[in-house]
mmCIF file of C-alpha atoms in Angstrom:
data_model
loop_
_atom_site.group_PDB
_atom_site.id
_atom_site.type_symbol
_atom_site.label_atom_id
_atom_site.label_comp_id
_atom_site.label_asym_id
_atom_site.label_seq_id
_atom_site.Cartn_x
_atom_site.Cartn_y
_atom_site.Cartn_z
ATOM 1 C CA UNK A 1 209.095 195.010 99.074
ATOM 2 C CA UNK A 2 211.691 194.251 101.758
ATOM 3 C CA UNK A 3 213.913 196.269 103.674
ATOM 4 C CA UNK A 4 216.691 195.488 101.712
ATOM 5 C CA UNK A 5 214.684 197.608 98.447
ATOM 6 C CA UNK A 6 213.704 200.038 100.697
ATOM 7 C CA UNK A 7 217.589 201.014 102.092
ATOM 8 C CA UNK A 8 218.689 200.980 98.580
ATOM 9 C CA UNK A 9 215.630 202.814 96.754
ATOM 10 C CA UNK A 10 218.075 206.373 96.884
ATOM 11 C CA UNK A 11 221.098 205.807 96.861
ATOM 12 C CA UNK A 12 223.341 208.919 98.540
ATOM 13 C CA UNK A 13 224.989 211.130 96.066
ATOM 14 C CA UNK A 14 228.452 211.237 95.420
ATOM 15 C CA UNK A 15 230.609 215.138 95.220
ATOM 16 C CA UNK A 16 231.710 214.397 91.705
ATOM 17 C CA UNK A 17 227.838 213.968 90.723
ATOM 18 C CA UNK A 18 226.682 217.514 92.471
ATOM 19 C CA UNK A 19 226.676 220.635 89.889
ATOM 20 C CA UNK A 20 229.287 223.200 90.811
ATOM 21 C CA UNK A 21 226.710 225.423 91.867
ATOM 22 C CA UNK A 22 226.001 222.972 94.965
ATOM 23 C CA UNK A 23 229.381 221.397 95.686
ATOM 24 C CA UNK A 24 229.921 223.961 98.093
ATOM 25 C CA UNK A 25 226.495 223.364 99.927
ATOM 26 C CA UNK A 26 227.997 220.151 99.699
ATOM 27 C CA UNK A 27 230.897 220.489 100.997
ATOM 28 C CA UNK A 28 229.186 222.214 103.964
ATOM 29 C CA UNK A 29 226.437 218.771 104.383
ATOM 30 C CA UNK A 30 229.901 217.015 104.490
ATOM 31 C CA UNK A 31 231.637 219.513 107.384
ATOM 32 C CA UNK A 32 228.768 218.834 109.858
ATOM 33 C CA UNK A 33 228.799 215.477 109.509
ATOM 34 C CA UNK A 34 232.338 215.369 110.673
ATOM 35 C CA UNK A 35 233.553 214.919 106.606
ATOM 36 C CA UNK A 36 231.638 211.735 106.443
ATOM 37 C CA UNK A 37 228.025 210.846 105.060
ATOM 38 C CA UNK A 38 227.136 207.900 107.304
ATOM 39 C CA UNK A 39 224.096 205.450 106.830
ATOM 40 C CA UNK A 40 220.626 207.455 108.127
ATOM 41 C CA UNK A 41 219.088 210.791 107.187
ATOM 42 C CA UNK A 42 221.925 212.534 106.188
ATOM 43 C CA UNK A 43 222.510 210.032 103.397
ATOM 44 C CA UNK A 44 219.208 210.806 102.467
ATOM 45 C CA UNK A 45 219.450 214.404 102.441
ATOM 46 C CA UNK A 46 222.585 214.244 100.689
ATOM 47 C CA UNK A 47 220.291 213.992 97.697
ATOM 48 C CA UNK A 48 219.635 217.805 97.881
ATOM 49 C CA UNK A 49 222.295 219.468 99.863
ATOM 50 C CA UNK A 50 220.247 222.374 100.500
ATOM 51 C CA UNK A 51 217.779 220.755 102.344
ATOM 52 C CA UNK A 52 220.568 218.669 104.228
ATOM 53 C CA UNK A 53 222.509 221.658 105.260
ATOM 54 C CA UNK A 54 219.183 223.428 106.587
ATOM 55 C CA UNK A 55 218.180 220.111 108.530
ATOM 56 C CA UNK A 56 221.609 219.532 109.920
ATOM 57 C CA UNK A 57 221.663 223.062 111.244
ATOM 58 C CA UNK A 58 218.270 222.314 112.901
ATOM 59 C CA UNK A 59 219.064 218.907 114.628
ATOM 60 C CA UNK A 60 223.080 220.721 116.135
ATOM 61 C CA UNK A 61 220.974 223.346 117.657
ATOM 62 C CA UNK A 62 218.625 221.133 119.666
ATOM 63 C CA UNK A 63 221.787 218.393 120.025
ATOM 64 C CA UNK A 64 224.423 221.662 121.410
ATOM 65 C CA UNK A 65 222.645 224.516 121.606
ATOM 66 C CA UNK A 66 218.925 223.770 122.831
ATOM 67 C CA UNK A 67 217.690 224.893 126.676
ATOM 68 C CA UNK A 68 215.534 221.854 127.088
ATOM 69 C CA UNK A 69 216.421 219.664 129.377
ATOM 70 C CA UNK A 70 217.119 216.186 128.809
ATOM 71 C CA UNK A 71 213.976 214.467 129.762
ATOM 72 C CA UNK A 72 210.627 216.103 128.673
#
């Protein structure tokens, strides 16, 4: 296995491929990633929009919102 299998064992799911149920979950994984899906986690996540909007949410609190300081 090399890394190249490993990047391109998911690939990241396009809007037109999400039911209609989701495409507005989607729509919202797509808002907090400033309206583009870029190469990491959120790619991954992408893959059930649920999960990717609840993990998102997560990692802006601790990135805006957090009070722990910088260095632990």
């Amino acid at each position: 296995s090399t890394k190249q299998d490993v990047r391109t064992r998911l690939r990241p799911v396009e809007r037109d491929q999400v039911s209609d149920e989701l495409k507005p979950t989607y729509d919202q994984v797509l808002a907090l990633c400033g309206g583009e899906i870029t190469p990491g986690p959120t790619r991954i996540l992408v893959n059930s929009p649920a999960l990717a909007v609840r993990t998102r949410s997560l990692t802006n609190y601790f990135w805006g919102k957090s009070t722990l300081p910088q260095k632990i």
